[in-house]
PDB file of C-alpha atoms in Angstrom:
ATOM      1  CA  VAL X   1     123.535 114.169  15.117  1.00  0.00           C
ATOM      2  CA  VAL X   2     120.617 115.076  13.408  1.00  0.00           C
ATOM      3  CA  ALA X   3     118.855 116.911  16.284  1.00  0.00           C
ATOM      4  CA  GLY X   4     122.353 118.357  17.229  1.00  0.00           C
ATOM      5  CA  MET X   5     122.944 120.055  14.172  1.00  0.00           C
ATOM      6  CA  ALA X   6     119.172 121.494  14.271  1.00  0.00           C
ATOM      7  CA  ILE X   7     119.505 122.549  18.175  1.00  0.00           C
ATOM      8  CA  ALA X   8     123.013 124.323  16.965  1.00  0.00           C
ATOM      9  CA  VAL X   9     121.247 126.195  14.341  1.00  0.00           C
ATOM     10  CA  LEU X  10     118.473 127.812  16.377  1.00  0.00           C
ATOM     11  CA  VAL X  11     121.359 128.464  19.752  1.00  0.00           C
ATOM     12  CA  ASN X  12     123.480 130.334  17.321  1.00  0.00           C
ATOM     13  CA  GLY X  13     120.528 132.894  16.510  1.00  0.00           C
ATOM     14  CA  LYS X  14     121.524 135.932  18.928  1.00  0.00           C
ATOM     15  CA  LEU X  15     118.245 135.567  20.293  1.00  0.00           C
ATOM     16  CA  ARG X  16     118.277 136.552  24.423  1.00  0.00           C
ATOM     17  CA  GLY X  17     119.154 133.725  26.731  1.00  0.00           C
ATOM     18  CA  MET X  18     121.168 131.919  23.885  1.00  0.00           C
ATOM     19  CA  ARG X  19     124.475 132.406  26.440  1.00  0.00           C
ATOM     20  CA  LEU X  20     122.597 130.059  29.097  1.00  0.00           C
ATOM     21  CA  ALA X  21     121.387 128.271  26.403  1.00  0.00           C
ATOM     22  CA  ARG X  22     125.288 127.280  25.459  1.00  0.00           C
ATOM     23  CA  THR X  23     126.300 127.344  29.005  1.00  0.00           C
ATOM     24  CA  LEU X  24     123.304 124.954  29.916  1.00  0.00           C
ATOM     25  CA  LEU X  25     124.733 122.777  27.496  1.00  0.00           C
ATOM     26  CA  LEU X  26     127.251 121.654  29.103  1.00  0.00           C
ATOM     27  CA  VAL X  27     125.336 119.949  32.302  1.00  0.00           C
ATOM     28  CA  PRO X  28     124.254 116.617  30.467  1.00  0.00           C
ATOM     29  CA  PRO X  29     127.681 115.937  28.711  1.00  0.00           C
ATOM     30  CA  MET X  30     129.906 116.298  32.337  1.00  0.00           C
ATOM     31  CA  ILE X  31     127.403 113.962  33.887  1.00  0.00           C
ATOM     32  CA  ALA X  32     128.804 110.209  34.364  1.00  0.00           C
ATOM     33  CA  PRO X  33     126.803 107.763  32.380  1.00  0.00           C
ATOM     34  CA  ALA X  34     125.764 105.685  35.666  1.00  0.00           C
ATOM     35  CA  VAL X  35     124.468 109.082  36.916  1.00  0.00           C
ATOM     36  CA  VAL X  36     122.428 109.514  33.477  1.00  0.00           C
ATOM     37  CA  GLY X  37     121.498 105.608  33.540  1.00  0.00           C
ATOM     38  CA  LEU X  38     120.183 105.550  37.515  1.00  0.00           C
ATOM     39  CA  ASN X  39     118.620 108.987  36.593  1.00  0.00           C
ATOM     40  CA  PHE X  40     116.446 107.612  33.936  1.00  0.00           C
ATOM     41  CA  ARG X  41     115.806 104.633  35.822  1.00  0.00           C
ATOM     42  CA  TRP X  42     114.199 105.946  38.190  1.00  0.00           C
ATOM     43  CA  LEU X  43     112.596 108.771  35.758  1.00  0.00           C
ATOM     44  CA  PHE X  44     110.836 105.708  33.427  1.00  0.00           C
ATOM     45  CA  ASN X  45     109.736 103.566  36.562  1.00  0.00           C
ATOM     46  CA  THR X  46     106.306 102.788  36.300  1.00  0.00           C
ATOM     47  CA  GLN X  47     105.392 103.073  40.013  1.00  0.00           C
ATOM     48  CA  TYR X  48     107.146 105.913  41.810  1.00  0.00           C
ATOM     49  CA  GLY X  49     108.505 107.935  38.115  1.00  0.00           C
ATOM     50  CA  LEU X  50     108.477 111.243  37.572  1.00  0.00           C
ATOM     51  CA  VAL X  51     107.450 110.799  33.496  1.00  0.00           C
ATOM     52  CA  ASP X  52     104.014 108.058  34.645  1.00  0.00           C
ATOM     53  CA  ALA X  53     103.418 110.840  37.444  1.00  0.00           C
ATOM     54  CA  LEU X  54     102.142 113.122  35.121  1.00  0.00           C
ATOM     55  CA  LEU X  55     100.549 111.377  32.850  1.00  0.00           C
ATOM     56  CA  ARG X  56      98.271 110.358  35.264  1.00  0.00           C
ATOM     57  CA  ILE X  57      98.202 114.077  36.268  1.00  0.00           C
ATOM     58  CA  PHE X  58      96.579 114.142  32.366  1.00  0.00           C
ATOM     59  CA  ASN X  59      94.437 110.996  33.414  1.00  0.00           C
ATOM     60  CA  LEU X  60      96.650 109.330  30.695  1.00  0.00           C
ATOM     61  CA  PRO X  61      97.473 105.489  31.595  1.00  0.00           C
ATOM     62  CA  ASP X  62     100.217 104.243  32.270  1.00  0.00           C
ATOM     63  CA  ILE X  63     103.373 103.105  29.839  1.00  0.00           C
ATOM     64  CA  PRO X  64     105.425 100.409  30.609  1.00  0.00           C
ATOM     65  CA  TRP X  65     108.845 102.695  30.090  1.00  0.00           C
ATOM     66  CA  LEU X  66     111.334  99.349  31.072  1.00  0.00           C
ATOM     67  CA  THR X  67     109.562  96.198  30.593  1.00  0.00           C
ATOM     68  CA  HIS X  68     107.729  97.090  27.338  1.00  0.00           C
ATOM     69  CA  PRO X  69     110.493  96.017  24.467  1.00  0.00           C
ATOM     70  CA  ALA X  70     109.426  98.899  22.442  1.00  0.00           C
ATOM     71  CA  TRP X  71     109.188 101.545  25.180  1.00  0.00           C
ATOM     72  CA  ALA X  72     111.920  99.822  26.461  1.00  0.00           C
ATOM     73  CA  LEU X  73     114.173 100.950  23.439  1.00  0.00           C
ATOM     74  CA  VAL X  74     112.873 104.361  23.461  1.00  0.00           C
ATOM     75  CA  SER X  75     113.553 104.803  27.292  1.00  0.00           C
ATOM     76  CA  VAL X  76     117.020 104.279  26.037  1.00  0.00           C
ATOM     77  CA  ILE X  77     116.924 106.194  23.281  1.00  0.00           C
ATOM     78  CA  VAL X  78     115.977 108.921  25.272  1.00  0.00           C
ATOM     79  CA  ALA X  79     118.642 109.324  28.027  1.00  0.00           C
ATOM     80  CA  ASP X  80     121.356 108.398  24.969  1.00  0.00           C
ATOM     81  CA  VAL X  81     120.058 111.557  23.382  1.00  0.00           C
ATOM     82  CA  TRP X  82     119.640 113.764  26.098  1.00  0.00           C
ATOM     83  CA  GLN X  83     123.715 113.425  27.211  1.00  0.00           C
ATOM     84  CA  ASN X  84     125.441 113.109  23.889  1.00  0.00           C
ATOM     85  CA  THR X  85     123.310 115.247  21.828  1.00  0.00           C
ATOM     86  CA  PRO X  86     124.665 118.859  24.009  1.00  0.00           C
ATOM     87  CA  LEU X  87     127.953 117.876  23.168  1.00  0.00           C
ATOM     88  CA  MET X  88     127.288 117.179  19.141  1.00  0.00           C
ATOM     89  CA  VAL X  89     125.539 121.026  19.555  1.00  0.00           C
ATOM     90  CA  LEU X  90     128.502 122.776  21.013  1.00  0.00           C
ATOM     91  CA  LEU X  91     130.722 120.815  17.886  1.00  0.00           C
ATOM     92  CA  PHE X  92     128.239 122.206  15.380  1.00  0.00           C
ATOM     93  CA  LEU X  93     128.124 125.338  16.823  1.00  0.00           C
ATOM     94  CA  ALA X  94     131.434 125.689  16.725  1.00  0.00           C
ATOM     95  CA  GLY X  95     131.787 125.148  13.050  1.00  0.00           C
ATOM     96  CA  LEU X  96     129.241 127.500  12.237  1.00  0.00           C
ATOM     97  CA  GLN X  97     130.785 130.154  14.039  1.00  0.00           C
ATOM     98  CA  SER X  98     134.198 129.510  12.412  1.00  0.00           C
ATOM     99  CA  LEU X  99     131.969 129.825   8.818  1.00  0.00           C
ATOM    100  CA  PRO X 100     133.278 132.469   6.430  1.00  0.00           C
ATOM    101  CA  GLN X 101     130.668 134.978   6.238  1.00  0.00           C
ATOM    102  CA  GLU X 102     131.200 136.238   2.645  1.00  0.00           C
ATOM    103  CA  PRO X 103     129.214 133.254   0.566  1.00  0.00           C
ATOM    104  CA  LEU X 104     126.614 133.766   3.636  1.00  0.00           C
ATOM    105  CA  GLU X 105     126.325 137.446   2.447  1.00  0.00           C
ATOM    106  CA  ALA X 106     126.169 137.286  -1.256  1.00  0.00           C
ATOM    107  CA  ALA X 107     123.723 134.472  -1.286  1.00  0.00           C
ATOM    108  CA  THR X 108     121.992 136.673   1.252  1.00  0.00           C
ATOM    109  CA  VAL X 109     122.110 139.708  -1.380  1.00  0.00           C
ATOM    110  CA  ASP X 110     121.444 137.702  -4.489  1.00  0.00           C
ATOM    111  CA  GLY X 111     118.026 137.315  -2.405  1.00  0.00           C
ATOM    112  CA  ALA X 112     118.592 133.346  -1.160  1.00  0.00           C
ATOM    113  CA  THR X 113     116.314 132.021   1.519  1.00  0.00           C
ATOM    114  CA  PRO X 114     117.800 130.785   5.054  1.00  0.00           C
ATOM    115  CA  TRP X 115     116.763 127.354   3.311  1.00  0.00           C
ATOM    116  CA  GLN X 116     119.208 127.674   0.880  1.00  0.00           C
ATOM    117  CA  ARG X 117     121.414 129.108   2.310  1.00  0.00           C
ATOM    118  CA  PHE X 118     121.845 126.464   4.940  1.00  0.00           C
ATOM    119  CA  TRP X 119     121.488 123.812   2.039  1.00  0.00           C
ATOM    120  CA  HIS X 120     123.713 125.041  -0.238  1.00  0.00           C
ATOM    121  CA  ILE X 121     126.244 126.910   1.199  1.00  0.00           C
ATOM    122  CA  VAL X 122     126.200 125.503   4.967  1.00  0.00           C
ATOM    123  CA  LEU X 123     126.170 122.246   5.091  1.00  0.00           C
ATOM    124  CA  PRO X 124     129.315 121.972   2.426  1.00  0.00           C
ATOM    125  CA  LEU X 125     131.163 123.836   4.503  1.00  0.00           C
ATOM    126  CA  MET X 126     130.348 121.946   7.313  1.00  0.00           C
ATOM    127  CA  ARG X 127     131.213 118.391   6.216  1.00  0.00           C
ATOM    128  CA  PRO X 128     134.685 117.877   7.874  1.00  0.00           C
ATOM    129  CA  VAL X 129     132.817 118.957  11.337  1.00  0.00           C
ATOM    130  CA  ILE X 130     129.908 116.845  10.285  1.00  0.00           C
ATOM    131  CA  MET X 131     132.081 113.924   9.396  1.00  0.00           C
ATOM    132  CA  ILE X 132     134.072 113.984  13.358  1.00  0.00           C
ATOM    133  CA  ALA X 133     130.539 114.349  14.571  1.00  0.00           C
ATOM    134  CA  LEU X 134     129.740 111.027  12.695  1.00  0.00           C
ATOM    135  CA  MET X 135     132.822 109.496  13.756  1.00  0.00           C
ATOM    136  CA  LEU X 136     132.407 110.481  17.375  1.00  0.00           C
ATOM    137  CA  ARG X 137     128.798 109.047  17.465  1.00  0.00           C
ATOM    138  CA  ILE X 138     129.656 105.775  16.232  1.00  0.00           C
ATOM    139  CA  ILE X 139     132.320 105.612  18.482  1.00  0.00           C
ATOM    140  CA  ASP X 140     130.279 105.862  21.444  1.00  0.00           C
ATOM    141  CA  THR X 141     127.136 103.518  19.903  1.00  0.00           C
ATOM    142  CA  PHE X 142     129.751 100.914  20.081  1.00  0.00           C
ATOM    143  CA  ARG X 143     131.153 101.872  23.525  1.00  0.00           C
ATOM    144  CA  THR X 144     127.295 102.479  25.012  1.00  0.00           C
ATOM    145  CA  PHE X 145     127.143 100.086  28.205  1.00  0.00           C
ATOM    146  CA  ASP X 146     126.054 102.128  32.056  1.00  0.00           C
ATOM    147  CA  VAL X 147     123.134 104.132  30.611  1.00  0.00           C
ATOM    148  CA  VAL X 148     122.014 100.748  28.836  1.00  0.00           C
ATOM    149  CA  TRP X 149     122.854  98.282  31.803  1.00  0.00           C
ATOM    150  CA  LEU X 150     121.618 100.110  35.143  1.00  0.00           C
ATOM    151  CA  MET X 151     118.126 101.058  33.128  1.00  0.00           C
ATOM    152  CA  THR X 152     117.087  97.253  31.323  1.00  0.00           C
ATOM    153  CA  GLN X 153     120.472  95.121  31.579  1.00  0.00           C
ATOM    154  CA  GLY X 154     119.781  94.208  27.927  1.00  0.00           C
ATOM    155  CA  GLY X 155     115.915  93.693  28.418  1.00  0.00           C
ATOM    156  CA  PRO X 156     113.068  93.202  28.479  1.00  0.00           C
ATOM    157  CA  GLY X 157     113.550  90.337  25.898  1.00  0.00           C
ATOM    158  CA  GLY X 158     116.869  91.395  24.592  1.00  0.00           C
ATOM    159  CA  ALA X 159     115.316  94.731  23.197  1.00  0.00           C
ATOM    160  CA  THR X 160     117.950  97.039  24.339  1.00  0.00           C
ATOM    161  CA  ASN X 161     120.750  94.262  24.285  1.00  0.00           C
ATOM    162  CA  LEU X 162     123.456  95.756  23.042  1.00  0.00           C
ATOM    163  CA  LEU X 163     126.779  94.297  21.473  1.00  0.00           C
ATOM    164  CA  THR X 164     128.575  95.811  24.556  1.00  0.00           C
ATOM    165  CA  VAL X 165     125.996  94.748  27.092  1.00  0.00           C
ATOM    166  CA  TYR X 166     126.024  90.759  25.626  1.00  0.00           C
ATOM    167  CA  SER X 167     129.562  90.869  25.847  1.00  0.00           C
ATOM    168  CA  TYR X 168     129.269  91.385  29.562  1.00  0.00           C
ATOM    169  CA  LEU X 169     126.670  88.576  29.915  1.00  0.00           C
ATOM    170  CA  LEU X 170     128.886  86.183  28.216  1.00  0.00           C
ATOM    171  CA  ALA X 171     131.927  87.181  30.877  1.00  0.00           C
ATOM    172  CA  PHE X 172     130.362  87.636  33.835  1.00  0.00           C
ATOM    173  CA  GLN X 173     127.070  85.365  34.150  1.00  0.00           C
ATOM    174  CA  ALA X 174     127.417  82.234  31.374  1.00  0.00           C
ATOM    175  CA  VAL X 175     131.255  82.883  32.591  1.00  0.00           C
ATOM    176  CA  ASP X 176     132.204  82.008  29.074  1.00  0.00           C
ATOM    177  CA  PHE X 177     135.240  84.345  28.324  1.00  0.00           C
ATOM    178  CA  GLY X 178     136.040  83.065  25.077  1.00  0.00           C
ATOM    179  CA  HIS X 179     132.169  84.200  23.554  1.00  0.00           C
ATOM    180  CA  ALA X 180     132.675  86.875  25.226  1.00  0.00           C
ATOM    181  CA  ALA X 181     135.664  88.260  23.886  1.00  0.00           C
ATOM    182  CA  ALA X 182     134.916  87.502  20.164  1.00  0.00           C
ATOM    183  CA  VAL X 183     132.228  89.649  20.563  1.00  0.00           C
ATOM    184  CA  SER X 184     134.064  92.541  21.491  1.00  0.00           C
ATOM    185  CA  TYR X 185     136.307  91.985  18.418  1.00  0.00           C
ATOM    186  CA  ILE X 186     132.975  91.706  16.361  1.00  0.00           C
ATOM    187  CA  ALA X 187     132.063  95.083  18.123  1.00  0.00           C
ATOM    188  CA  LEU X 188     135.381  96.636  17.501  1.00  0.00           C
ATOM    189  CA  GLY X 189     135.868  94.949  13.840  1.00  0.00           C
ATOM    190  CA  MET X 190     132.124  96.414  12.604  1.00  0.00           C
ATOM    191  CA  SER X 191     133.231 100.004  14.530  1.00  0.00           C
ATOM    192  CA  LEU X 192     136.388  99.961  12.084  1.00  0.00           C
ATOM    193  CA  PHE X 193     134.410  99.313   9.088  1.00  0.00           C
ATOM    194  CA  VAL X 194     131.821 101.414   9.692  1.00  0.00           C
ATOM    195  CA  LEU X 195     134.731 104.400  10.127  1.00  0.00           C
ATOM    196  CA  GLY X 196     136.328 103.037   7.573  1.00  0.00           C
ATOM    197  CA  LEU X 197     133.612 103.469   4.843  1.00  0.00           C
ATOM    198  CA  LEU X 198     132.483 106.911   6.369  1.00  0.00           C
ATOM    199  CA  TYR X 199     136.648 108.114   4.944  1.00  0.00           C
ATOM    200  CA  GLY X 200     137.225 105.793   2.805  1.00  0.00           C
ATOM    201  CA  VAL X 201     133.936 106.653  -0.263  1.00  0.00           C
ATOM    202  CA  PRO X 202     134.667 110.278   0.155  1.00  0.00           C
ATOM    203  CA  TRP X 203     137.715 109.411  -0.483  1.00  0.00           C
ATOM    204  CA  LEU X 204     137.525 107.937  -3.190  1.00  0.00           C
ATOM    205  CA  ILE X 205     134.538 110.003  -4.667  1.00  0.00           C
ATOM    206  CA  ALA X 206     136.978 113.205  -4.604  1.00  0.00           C
ATOM    207  CA  LYS X 207     139.683 111.212  -6.297  1.00  0.00           C
ATOM    208  CA  ARG X 208     137.713 109.868  -8.961  1.00  0.00           C
ATOM    209  CA  ARG X 209     136.329 114.081  -9.255  1.00  0.00           C
ATOM    210  CA  ALA X 210     140.059 115.141  -9.541  1.00  0.00           C
ATOM    211  CA  ILE X 211     140.765 112.289 -12.280  1.00  0.00           C
TER     212      ILE X 211
END
């Protein structure tokens, strides 16, 4: 979400090539998660992957991207960010372009810096869009499966074993459908709880301020 906001602010400018950049942002979200998982598995492969091949060109040591717990988690995060951040960028970009210009122009006349305009005007006005973005990313977090399974299958050592992957392993490898269903319900309950906090806490704060 943070990366999406930062890129949206950059792309929202009137620099040359921004229109092409906005068009290219449509590509990653349109690719199937299974294809993304396979591509990044090949990219991070230690033997024939492109990333380690580039490291060898600069005489840098190979990195066990998919076989070391910490690096495997980093690899999965990179793949997820690559696919989902452009959607956040487009969402924030739509919000930025719909903001009223009068407060920003008044702040500019008053001598506010770009950071002050962003922090005190843009962010408060973008709060509804930010809430929607957070909701979408939370939902994505609890339903992510394809990319993780195709890249690491939850390993190594359970470093990338998400609830969705764990439920799949219980159901189709351990053949324990009862526990698999329980894990799925736990994931659903956690997502609903987080979404409730996300919308409930601001509502309570606004209600108290109104009183």
